XYZ file of C-alpha atoms in Angstrom:
719
model
C -3.727 -43.472 62.699
C -1.022 -41.060 63.726
C -0.753 -37.709 62.016
C 1.697 -37.203 59.187
C 4.627 -35.052 60.153
C 6.094 -33.050 57.347
C 8.444 -30.178 57.834
C 6.463 -27.010 58.445
C 8.459 -24.874 56.078
C 7.849 -27.077 53.087
C 4.480 -28.701 53.674
C 2.496 -29.186 50.458
C 0.070 -26.287 50.210
C -2.683 -28.251 48.587
C -2.179 -31.671 49.979
C -5.786 -32.390 50.777
C -7.215 -33.703 54.007
C -4.967 -36.085 55.891
C -7.852 -37.298 58.087
C -6.360 -36.178 61.425
C -6.864 -32.876 63.261
C -3.174 -32.016 63.437
C -2.654 -32.445 59.705
C -5.777 -30.550 58.887
C -4.654 -27.708 61.160
C -1.190 -27.661 59.578
C -2.679 -27.406 56.055
C -5.206 -24.726 57.018
C -2.431 -22.587 58.444
C -0.355 -23.096 55.311
C -3.223 -22.175 53.017
C -3.939 -19.061 55.015
C -0.384 -17.924 54.296
C -0.931 -18.172 50.461
C 0.015 -15.000 48.665
C -0.013 -13.923 44.995
C 3.154 -14.888 43.251
C 5.054 -12.914 40.525
C 2.741 -9.893 40.898
C 4.757 -7.687 38.625
C 4.496 -10.155 35.728
C 0.741 -10.458 36.454
C 0.377 -6.662 36.099
C 2.401 -6.601 32.817
C 0.341 -9.502 31.473
C -2.931 -7.743 32.193
C -1.661 -4.503 30.610
C -0.669 -6.420 27.454
C -4.159 -7.959 27.287
C -5.706 -4.489 27.639
C -3.416 -3.225 24.814
C -4.392 -6.314 22.753
C -8.077 -5.413 23.066
C -7.378 -1.804 22.097
C -5.423 -2.892 18.965
C -8.338 -5.138 17.983
C -10.826 -2.298 18.388
C -8.731 0.134 16.359
C -8.197 -2.484 13.648
C -11.926 -3.080 13.590
C -12.551 0.597 12.923
C -9.979 0.913 10.137
C -10.070 -2.521 8.509
C -12.252 -3.792 5.637
C -12.429 -7.641 5.273
C -13.906 -7.256 1.806
C -10.394 -6.709 0.587
C -9.591 -10.296 1.511
C -12.545 -11.797 -0.391
C -12.296 -9.704 -3.579
C -9.371 -8.890 -5.857
C -8.804 -5.238 -6.690
C -8.418 -3.576 -10.080
C -6.075 -0.711 -11.002
C -8.459 1.858 -9.566
C -8.911 0.128 -6.219
C -12.367 -1.245 -7.056
C -13.367 -4.728 -5.852
C -14.124 -7.451 -8.411
C -17.397 -9.251 -7.762
C -18.651 -7.015 -4.901
C -22.433 -6.828 -4.825
C -24.031 -3.459 -5.491
C -21.187 -2.194 -7.701
C -20.649 -2.144 -11.525
C -18.255 -5.056 -11.053
C -20.814 -7.261 -9.356
C -20.831 -9.831 -12.183
C -17.143 -9.406 -12.945
C -15.408 -11.576 -10.385
C -12.062 -12.224 -12.003
C -9.045 -9.922 -12.313
C -7.468 -9.636 -15.810
C -3.917 -8.353 -16.579
C -3.505 -6.374 -19.776
C 0.162 -7.344 -20.224
C 1.099 -10.311 -18.059
C 4.625 -10.333 -19.549
C 5.386 -7.048 -17.733
C 5.054 -8.912 -14.445
C 8.696 -10.005 -14.758
C 9.755 -6.359 -14.087
C 11.903 -5.830 -10.968
C 9.375 -3.300 -9.663
C 7.020 -6.193 -8.926
C 9.153 -7.184 -5.944
C 8.920 -3.642 -4.554
C 5.266 -2.794 -5.210
C 3.904 -6.334 -4.916
C 1.821 -5.349 -7.954
C 2.229 -6.116 -11.643
C 3.061 -2.824 -13.577
C 0.174 -3.196 -16.015
C -3.483 -2.207 -16.121
C -5.780 -4.581 -14.303
C -9.526 -4.769 -14.845
C -12.375 -6.941 -13.614
C -13.856 -9.379 -16.157
C -16.610 -12.019 -16.004
C -14.468 -14.762 -17.660
C -10.978 -15.372 -18.871
C -9.904 -15.455 -22.558
C -10.158 -18.823 -24.234
C -8.091 -18.257 -27.371
C -5.158 -16.379 -28.903
C -6.086 -13.022 -30.430
C -4.182 -9.742 -30.934
C -5.681 -6.243 -31.231
C -4.374 -5.904 -34.787
C -5.910 -9.221 -35.809
C -9.225 -8.141 -34.347
C -9.119 -4.847 -36.317
C -8.525 -6.693 -39.560
C -11.405 -9.036 -38.950
C -13.784 -6.435 -37.369
C -15.394 -4.941 -40.469
C -16.580 -8.271 -41.757
C -17.365 -9.928 -38.410
C -18.257 -7.690 -35.424
C -18.332 -10.709 -33.089
C -14.545 -10.441 -32.867
C -14.840 -7.024 -31.263
C -17.682 -8.150 -29.073
C -15.470 -10.899 -27.763
C -12.322 -8.790 -27.423
C -14.124 -5.870 -25.775
C -14.858 -8.001 -22.746
C -11.192 -7.545 -21.823
C -11.079 -3.773 -22.479
C -12.109 -0.783 -20.455
C -15.810 0.133 -20.668
C -15.377 3.114 -23.036
C -12.919 1.480 -25.493
C -13.491 1.691 -29.217
C -12.151 -0.651 -31.962
C -11.061 2.017 -34.465
C -7.949 3.221 -32.616
C -4.486 2.674 -34.047
C -2.003 0.579 -32.116
C 0.001 3.648 -31.050
C -3.149 5.399 -29.809
C -4.232 2.210 -28.036
C -0.851 2.002 -26.170
C -1.138 5.677 -25.241
C -4.778 5.501 -23.947
C -4.272 1.992 -22.479
C -7.878 1.038 -23.196
C -7.297 -2.547 -24.317
C -4.642 -5.234 -24.108
C -2.505 -5.668 -27.221
C -3.139 -9.434 -27.121
C -5.058 -12.108 -25.225
C -4.268 -15.734 -24.775
C -5.956 -18.833 -23.290
C -6.275 -18.486 -19.529
C -7.982 -20.014 -16.559
C -9.159 -18.516 -13.325
C -6.835 -19.172 -10.402
C -7.560 -17.437 -7.099
C -9.860 -15.091 -9.118
C -6.996 -14.097 -11.441
C -6.687 -14.919 -15.178
C -3.414 -16.865 -15.532
C -2.132 -18.817 -18.562
C -3.713 -22.252 -19.142
C -0.530 -24.298 -19.271
C -0.484 -27.872 -20.560
C 2.076 -30.348 -21.794
C 2.326 -31.716 -25.326
C 4.957 -34.341 -26.249
C 6.821 -33.386 -23.115
C 6.931 -29.669 -23.966
C 5.152 -26.875 -22.131
C 2.414 -25.151 -24.214
C -0.406 -22.594 -23.915
C -3.366 -23.273 -26.188
C -1.222 -25.969 -27.886
C 1.277 -23.269 -28.901
C 4.871 -22.721 -27.798
C 5.293 -19.373 -29.647
C 2.749 -16.577 -29.974
C 2.509 -12.891 -30.965
C 2.355 -10.312 -28.203
C 0.472 -7.705 -30.277
C 3.484 -5.359 -30.347
C 5.159 -7.020 -33.328
C 7.218 -9.432 -31.257
C 7.116 -13.187 -31.007
C 7.142 -14.510 -27.443
C 7.981 -17.941 -25.974
C 5.724 -19.801 -23.591
C 8.636 -19.797 -21.111
C 8.297 -16.069 -20.734
C 4.599 -16.476 -19.834
C 5.615 -19.150 -17.292
C 8.066 -16.777 -15.606
C 5.476 -13.965 -15.498
C 2.802 -16.249 -14.062
C 5.213 -17.568 -11.452
C 5.837 -14.006 -10.305
C 2.090 -13.414 -10.144
C 1.664 -16.554 -8.043
C 4.302 -15.335 -5.671
C 2.808 -11.859 -5.163
C -0.752 -13.140 -4.760
C -1.638 -12.616 -1.145
C -1.828 -16.029 0.553
C -5.084 -15.072 2.269
C -6.983 -15.333 -1.021
C -6.365 -19.079 -1.254
C -9.043 -19.492 1.395
C -11.681 -18.659 -1.265
C -11.121 -21.997 -3.001
C -10.870 -23.880 0.212
C -13.967 -22.210 1.614
C -16.117 -23.960 -0.957
C -14.938 -27.381 0.215
C -15.513 -26.440 3.852
C -19.017 -25.213 3.027
C -19.751 -28.573 1.427
C -18.229 -30.833 4.046
C -18.581 -28.866 7.355
C -21.148 -31.278 8.850
C -19.007 -34.309 7.924
C -16.063 -32.591 9.559
C -18.101 -32.008 12.769
C -19.248 -35.644 12.739
C -15.633 -36.831 12.378
C -14.406 -34.568 15.212
C -17.294 -35.700 17.421
C -16.350 -39.335 16.775
C -12.734 -38.491 17.690
C -13.885 -36.939 20.940
C -16.049 -40.002 21.751
C -13.141 -42.323 20.939
C -10.749 -40.377 23.112
C -13.164 -40.365 26.032
C -13.792 -44.112 25.598
C -10.074 -44.947 25.484
C -9.391 -42.877 28.636
C -12.177 -44.665 30.521
C -11.018 -48.113 29.322
C -7.442 -47.391 30.358
C -8.534 -47.685 33.979
C -9.641 -51.305 33.551
C -7.636 -52.776 30.673
C -4.534 -50.543 30.306
C -2.286 -53.441 29.235
C -4.789 -54.764 26.658
C -5.377 -51.273 25.271
C -1.629 -50.797 24.861
C -1.473 -53.700 22.477
C -4.560 -52.395 20.667
C -2.654 -49.144 20.226
C 0.398 -50.995 18.915
C -1.375 -53.204 16.406
C -3.769 -50.438 15.448
C -0.982 -48.003 14.607
C 1.007 -50.667 12.806
C -2.109 -51.741 10.875
C -3.158 -48.240 9.896
C 0.356 -47.354 8.788
C 0.499 -50.592 6.823
C -2.777 -49.727 5.102
C -1.283 -46.367 4.166
C 1.784 -48.055 2.713
C -0.456 -50.392 0.731
C -2.613 -47.614 -0.638
C 0.391 -45.472 -1.633
C 1.834 -48.461 -3.438
C -1.447 -48.987 -5.271
C -1.633 -45.361 -6.368
C 2.032 -45.463 -7.424
C 1.426 -48.559 -9.494
C -1.718 -47.164 -11.109
C 0.094 -43.994 -12.138
C 3.004 -45.745 -13.777
C 1.420 -45.601 -17.260
C -0.400 -42.301 -16.763
C 0.809 -39.720 -19.345
C 1.088 -36.838 -16.944
C 2.532 -38.780 -13.973
C 6.092 -38.266 -15.195
C 5.859 -34.485 -14.694
C 8.354 -33.088 -12.238
C 7.639 -30.929 -9.246
C 9.062 -28.009 -11.267
C 6.351 -28.495 -13.867
C 3.623 -28.825 -11.293
C 4.712 -25.611 -9.671
C 3.249 -23.673 -12.619
C -0.018 -25.519 -12.736
C -3.106 -23.792 -11.494
C -4.690 -26.958 -10.072
C -3.156 -27.714 -6.655
C -4.473 -31.293 -6.763
C -1.914 -32.098 -9.464
C 0.458 -33.027 -6.670
C -1.691 -36.047 -5.961
C -1.621 -37.075 -9.617
C 2.163 -37.594 -9.565
C 3.683 -40.946 -8.817
C 6.583 -39.182 -7.102
C 4.186 -37.895 -4.476
C 2.827 -41.334 -3.616
C 6.284 -42.831 -3.653
C 7.547 -40.192 -1.202
C 4.502 -40.819 1.081
C 5.144 -44.553 0.891
C 8.797 -44.108 1.963
C 7.762 -41.810 4.849
C 5.168 -44.319 6.103
C 7.679 -47.246 5.813
C 10.250 -45.273 7.924
C 7.454 -44.553 10.478
C 6.551 -48.203 10.662
C 10.169 -49.298 11.244
C 10.708 -46.624 13.901
C 7.615 -47.695 15.868
C 8.617 -51.361 15.794
C 12.182 -50.623 16.876
C 10.949 -48.422 19.800
C 8.683 -51.176 20.911
C 11.563 -53.611 20.954
C 14.043 -51.446 22.867
C 11.530 -49.974 25.293
C 9.623 -53.109 26.112
C 10.666 -53.215 29.823
C 10.117 -49.534 30.421
C 6.708 -49.771 28.698
C 5.606 -52.249 31.318
C 6.406 -49.726 34.039
C 4.662 -46.993 32.049
C 1.484 -49.110 31.928
C 1.646 -49.521 35.738
C 1.856 -45.688 36.136
C -1.043 -45.287 33.683
C -3.104 -47.625 35.822
C -2.413 -45.536 38.886
C -3.248 -42.436 36.844
C -6.499 -44.059 35.881
C -7.443 -44.463 39.528
C -6.773 -40.737 40.110
C -8.850 -39.696 37.102
C -11.551 -42.151 38.283
C -11.765 -40.373 41.625
C -11.699 -36.942 39.905
C -13.845 -37.528 36.716
C -14.134 -33.777 36.098
C -10.598 -33.821 34.667
C -11.958 -35.642 31.607
C -14.122 -32.657 30.844
C -11.449 -30.022 31.423
C -9.959 -30.347 27.860
C -13.248 -28.967 26.539
C -12.629 -25.761 28.497
C -9.077 -25.612 27.172
C -10.239 -26.072 23.601
C -12.820 -23.332 24.105
C -10.306 -20.850 25.457
C -7.828 -21.678 22.691
C -10.520 -21.249 20.065
C -11.320 -17.786 21.419
C -7.599 -16.848 21.271
C -7.163 -18.166 17.742
C -10.370 -16.504 16.465
C -9.450 -13.133 18.002
C -5.907 -13.325 16.560
C -7.190 -14.270 13.070
C -9.885 -11.545 12.989
C -7.433 -8.925 14.235
C -4.846 -9.928 11.680
C -7.365 -9.704 8.821
C -8.589 -6.253 9.944
C -5.013 -5.016 10.346
C -4.055 -6.338 6.909
C -7.033 -4.572 5.302
C -6.630 -1.256 7.113
C -6.148 1.947 5.232
C -7.179 3.693 1.984
C -6.126 2.776 -1.574
C -2.547 3.900 -2.306
C -1.500 4.310 -5.919
C 2.073 4.046 -7.272
C 3.739 4.997 -10.535
C 4.605 1.864 -12.621
C 6.574 1.676 -15.841
C 6.575 -1.395 -18.103
C 10.318 -1.192 -18.757
C 11.201 -0.399 -15.172
C 13.525 2.607 -16.025
C 11.310 5.490 -15.029
C 12.893 7.876 -12.472
C 9.450 8.397 -10.864
C 8.717 4.728 -10.542
C 7.261 3.654 -7.228
C 6.303 7.253 -6.329
C 2.826 7.882 -4.951
C 0.339 9.313 -7.467
C -3.304 10.378 -7.820
C -5.164 8.616 -10.680
C -7.546 11.552 -11.367
C -4.795 14.049 -12.242
C -2.016 11.682 -13.292
C -2.361 12.364 -17.053
C -1.826 16.054 -16.420
C 1.436 15.682 -14.465
C 4.986 15.847 -15.772
C 5.495 12.167 -15.038
C 3.547 11.191 -18.256
C 5.982 13.261 -20.341
C 9.098 12.117 -18.510
C 8.150 8.460 -18.587
C 6.103 7.496 -21.651
C 3.902 4.511 -20.898
C 3.984 5.084 -17.157
C 0.771 4.417 -15.290
C -0.809 5.269 -11.923
C -1.969 1.932 -10.599
C -3.349 0.724 -7.316
C -0.583 -0.701 -5.112
C -1.965 -1.510 -1.683
C -4.010 -0.236 1.213
C -2.283 2.123 3.568
C -2.097 5.733 4.697
C 0.101 8.353 6.276
C -1.549 8.622 9.708
C 0.189 7.543 12.887
C -1.894 4.360 12.952
C -0.869 3.328 9.444
C 2.836 3.994 10.092
C 2.734 1.389 12.963
C 0.745 -1.274 11.146
C 3.736 -3.612 11.022
C 4.332 -3.069 14.741
C 0.703 -3.929 15.460
C 1.062 -7.144 13.423
C 4.045 -8.213 15.498
C 2.244 -7.237 18.697
C -0.815 -9.254 17.609
C 1.313 -12.331 16.998
C 3.321 -12.028 20.217
C 0.324 -11.555 22.516
C -1.476 -14.413 20.718
C 1.477 -16.761 21.431
C 1.626 -15.523 25.064
C -2.139 -16.136 25.576
C -2.037 -19.624 23.986
C 0.899 -20.674 26.195
C -0.870 -19.148 29.216
C -4.094 -21.111 28.556
C -2.066 -24.335 28.290
C -0.121 -23.454 31.488
C -3.383 -22.720 33.341
C -4.687 -26.114 32.385
C -1.508 -27.933 33.415
C -1.370 -26.129 36.809
C -5.100 -26.786 37.506
C -4.768 -30.523 36.633
C -1.555 -30.791 38.634
C -3.265 -29.305 41.662
C -6.188 -31.710 41.411
C -3.926 -34.757 41.054
C -1.627 -33.561 43.805
C -4.669 -33.424 46.092
C -5.328 -37.050 45.215
C -1.746 -38.105 45.913
C -1.347 -36.329 49.277
C -4.609 -37.702 50.607
C -3.779 -40.254 53.313
C -6.953 -42.231 52.800
C -7.980 -42.458 49.161
C -10.603 -41.521 48.157
C -12.037 -40.435 51.569
C -9.529 -37.702 52.175
C -9.634 -36.198 48.688
C -11.024 -32.614 49.128
C -14.370 -31.832 47.431
C -14.201 -30.396 43.879
C -10.426 -30.684 43.682
C -10.215 -29.514 40.027
C -12.430 -26.510 40.573
C -10.532 -25.570 43.667
C -7.113 -25.918 41.966
C -8.322 -23.869 38.972
C -9.540 -21.071 41.194
C -6.333 -21.133 43.213
C -4.201 -20.959 40.111
C -6.141 -17.993 38.730
C -6.319 -16.148 42.081
C -2.785 -16.640 43.290
C -0.569 -17.752 40.394
C -1.616 -15.862 37.270
C 1.707 -14.030 37.450
C 3.743 -17.144 37.691
C 1.884 -18.839 34.837
C 2.261 -15.637 32.767
C 5.983 -15.623 33.558
C 6.487 -19.151 32.224
C 4.280 -18.490 29.205
C 6.270 -15.277 28.438
C 9.522 -17.232 28.205
C 7.999 -19.679 25.749
C 6.420 -16.919 23.663
C 9.724 -15.048 23.385
C 11.529 -18.171 22.178
C 8.777 -18.945 19.671
C 8.746 -15.373 18.284
C 12.591 -15.514 17.881
C 12.253 -18.819 16.009
C 9.684 -17.293 13.654
C 12.014 -14.296 13.134
C 14.872 -16.622 12.153
C 12.603 -18.477 9.697
C 11.485 -15.154 8.221
C 15.136 -14.087 7.723
C 15.879 -17.400 6.148
C 13.048 -16.919 3.685
C 14.097 -13.346 2.758
C 17.806 -14.093 2.469
C 17.677 -17.556 1.040
C 19.463 -16.624 -2.179
C 21.957 -14.252 -0.552
C 23.528 -16.686 1.912
C 26.853 -18.455 1.623
C 27.401 -21.965 3.003
C 28.779 -20.759 6.335
C 25.788 -18.425 6.988
C 23.433 -21.245 6.063
C 25.193 -23.617 8.452
C 25.063 -20.948 11.200
C 21.419 -20.394 10.569
C 20.613 -24.109 10.822
C 22.523 -24.367 14.036
C 20.574 -21.423 15.533
C 17.243 -22.890 14.466
C 18.216 -26.215 15.957
C 19.365 -24.598 19.214
C 16.166 -22.665 19.621
C 14.093 -25.791 18.826
C 15.885 -27.587 21.616
C 15.482 -24.573 23.898
C 11.722 -24.536 23.197
C 11.391 -28.272 24.050
C 13.478 -27.884 27.178
C 11.505 -24.858 28.367
C 8.206 -26.712 27.837
C 9.478 -29.635 29.893
C 10.798 -27.469 32.695
C 7.738 -25.236 32.739
C 5.432 -28.221 32.988
C 7.274 -29.497 36.029
C 7.487 -25.992 37.518
C 3.682 -25.691 37.256
C 3.413 -28.967 39.181
C 5.628 -27.592 41.979
C 3.535 -24.358 41.939
C 0.430 -26.474 42.354
C 1.969 -28.454 45.255
C 3.758 -25.707 47.194
C 2.403 -22.391 45.905
C 5.793 -20.772 45.388
C 6.776 -18.324 42.643
C 7.836 -19.470 39.164
C 11.651 -19.173 39.523
C 11.742 -21.012 42.884
C 9.343 -23.687 41.622
C 11.386 -24.136 38.440
C 14.571 -24.396 40.502
C 13.043 -26.969 42.854
C 11.630 -28.949 39.981
C 14.930 -28.975 38.140
C 16.878 -30.120 41.266
C 14.301 -32.832 41.964
C 14.505 -34.074 38.409
C 18.356 -34.075 38.484
C 18.278 -36.164 41.574
C 16.051 -38.613 39.754
C 17.456 -38.138 36.253
C 17.652 -41.862 35.441
C 13.968 -42.331 36.209
C 12.599 -39.254 34.471
C 12.451 -41.054 31.114
C 9.885 -43.423 32.537
C 7.271 -40.707 33.085
C 8.289 -38.399 30.294
C 9.456 -40.214 27.255
C 8.069 -43.705 27.627
C 4.636 -42.688 28.990
C 4.422 -40.063 26.274
C 5.297 -42.706 23.688
C 2.531 -44.985 24.861
C 0.047 -42.143 24.821
C 1.352 -41.099 21.404
C 0.347 -44.477 20.019
C -3.164 -43.828 21.347
C -3.248 -40.391 19.712
C -2.049 -41.838 16.375
C -4.633 -44.625 16.607
C -7.509 -42.163 17.106
C -6.290 -39.723 14.405
C -5.378 -42.529 12.006
C -8.777 -44.257 12.389
C -10.634 -41.007 11.777
C -8.287 -40.213 8.900
C -8.915 -43.535 7.137
C -12.717 -43.147 7.568
C -12.499 -39.583 6.168
C -10.401 -40.719 3.252
C -12.855 -43.379 2.285
C -15.700 -40.944 2.626
C -14.276 -37.917 0.738
C -12.892 -40.092 -2.088
C -16.299 -41.811 -2.565
C -15.007 -45.242 -1.508
C -17.722 -45.974 1.044
C -20.691 -47.221 -0.948
C -22.788 -47.712 2.221
C -22.916 -43.886 2.573
C -24.894 -42.741 -0.461
C -25.001 -39.007 0.286
C -21.335 -38.134 0.689
C -19.699 -34.963 -0.645
C -19.382 -35.209 -4.454
C -18.315 -31.745 -5.590
C -15.021 -31.176 -3.754
C -12.264 -29.115 -5.340
C -9.594 -30.701 -3.168
C -10.635 -33.729 -1.103
C -7.489 -33.420 0.946
C -8.601 -30.115 2.468
C -11.419 -31.614 4.640
C -9.343 -34.868 4.991
C -6.396 -33.083 6.597
C -8.708 -30.908 8.597
C -10.483 -33.955 10.158
C -7.259 -35.874 10.699
C -5.376 -32.969 12.271
C -8.428 -31.952 14.322
C -8.830 -35.508 15.549
C -5.165 -35.592 16.598
C -5.540 -32.285 18.494
C -8.655 -33.619 20.290
C -6.907 -36.798 21.190
C -3.831 -34.829 22.322
C -6.018 -32.677 24.553
C -7.641 -35.619 26.286
C -4.506 -37.773 26.481
C -2.573 -34.838 27.916
C -4.764 -35.195 31.014
C -3.222 -38.644 31.523
C 0.265 -37.338 30.825
C -0.130 -34.583 33.377
C -1.590 -37.021 35.888
C 1.333 -39.487 35.566
C 3.913 -36.646 35.769
C 2.280 -35.140 38.811
C 2.115 -38.494 40.555
C 5.746 -39.139 39.726
C 6.906 -35.724 41.060
C 4.844 -36.285 44.200
C 6.332 -39.780 44.509
C 9.885 -38.458 44.337
C 9.030 -35.803 46.931
C 7.333 -38.463 49.068
C 10.423 -40.656 49.041
C 12.682 -37.739 50.001
C 10.514 -36.547 52.870
C 9.278 -39.840 54.311
C 10.831 -43.167 55.108
C 7.753 -45.409 55.421
C 7.912 -45.462 59.214
C 4.951 -44.945 61.494
C 6.043 -41.327 62.039
C 6.656 -40.668 58.360
C 4.534 -42.996 56.267
C 4.449 -42.853 52.481
C 1.457 -41.270 50.842
C 1.704 -43.567 47.819
C -0.316 -46.724 47.823
C 1.634 -49.757 49.167
C 1.073 -51.814 46.030
C 2.367 -49.145 43.626
C 5.244 -48.341 46.011
C 6.365 -51.989 45.998
C 6.133 -52.244 42.228
C 8.056 -49.016 41.583
C 10.832 -50.009 44.009
C 10.994 -53.447 42.376
C 11.293 -51.819 38.958
C 14.439 -50.074 40.205
C 12.874 -46.693 40.861
C 14.940 -46.705 44.009
C 14.539 -43.706 46.293
C 17.357 -41.176 46.207
C 19.243 -40.083 49.258
C 17.270 -38.287 51.930
C 17.481 -34.542 52.067
C 19.475 -33.362 54.987
């Protein structure tokens, strides 16, 4: 066979062995000329990683994760921490919850009232004055009431002295523990909101209060509760179901592997299995939502609105509303219709996508190590996520207790000033602001480190996004290099170089870390700016007019499109880097020009192939999700030892389903990268060669004939 003659200035750098001495010599010369690309960006990337490690070490020294697990009383002591007087007092109790509606709450993120640790929440209405009247005859009232007072409190004080010393609350009311805080135990009675079957109650100060005031105060408390504490409830469910979750994720991995192997032999048959499987699982979801909706029609609490549920302490109330199941049913119906319509309109393109998937199956069959590579990607991403989460927790819990002046009425001139609890009662603030208190506000400090905590949080998030995008880019470039070696081999599989994936991975790390970091940096910047816009939207939601809201929506939409476009261009740029070894900008330019010259055919490899693979991902995730639903809701009688004490069954259910989708996405992305690489190489092949003896095509004759027949006609030759 005659040697393949490709222009020396643009010969594929990693084209594999062509089987002839001239071609091998050409490739060896080209590989010897390989140089590191985008060196400056590589240096900056390494410096950022070094800074990231230093930030993590400093946060480790200053942080205290116990502040995440335990609520803190007014003196900065943890509730429920072992080895302390509060060891058996795990719940935080607010003396005057009604004061939480004060405007200072939004500044201090703390309710301006005394907070102590208790072992349980109050279960009935009782004021301090009522307790004093009943105390002489029945001391059990004081024994019960004293649970919610400071340790040295006495029952003989007058109300005025009690308010001055702030030893006990003026009143208690039925409450339940929510995120280790005592909050009102709301319920509905004849369509009205009540607490302890009452709508009106005495506050202990001679005033009659409405339950609506309690609702507003508890809503404020719910807003200022740090979101990290919600993990305490969820942790119990994870501790109960962790092995079932691992089993479900293992099954998802096995299913993904099985599907990828079968795609090589029965791609067309598997496609129809994908189709009917997704339609069937979605149909089952519609049927189940309809059944739940029908069963809740006559349930007394199913008519509650989302507004009512928002003040409930039980998050699972959402799944007891018929509106929830009706909304889910509508969403699934729309999904079902969209899938069917796409199948109808893309039926011809889907046939071509299946042909490309079969060719991709051959490449993966010759390079089986690519099926294992997603495990490495998952491992690296897990390390990045774990480091980011641990660093964020230690940063959030850095510092010493900081105390602020709080006033119940919110009119003190010293409010929000820093104070020292030990000497607070001897200061002029007590005289200037009667009733003012020195309460714990947050953890912080005045050192240089504490002044830049917010900056470190932003840095932690930015480098995390950069690293995640880099790991994904490294995987895409390594896979593209391996599949390019398969395509540019003249005799398949004889001319495929040994260990192509390992070689491509090493080459990407050694020569192209800077280029991959450059592309990842662009994505990270766009993603950070998107998060910044969403943060501004959250903070200014009530202060925006219609025009600013419209402008904000347009900006979010534009950046979403920019993010998608960058991911698409970056992916193809990494393929060109793997083929030619050029820097990122030149590779991105060449990839863009090549795609523009084949713009009508790009949809075949990008949208249609991704749609076919999406059906496979949905089938894997949906199958695991249905099995998990049947298990966690005790609807699988054949499994006698399933989890029975879950707080929220949807926590492990969503974890398994989402995890199964991510696993399937990781494995199916190998196929997507394979097909895209083959298509890019095919377009390059058609432009550089004409099928003659001097310039034969590298693509297999059968696939070349099918692609040309399917109107993937070659574009004009480069001049």
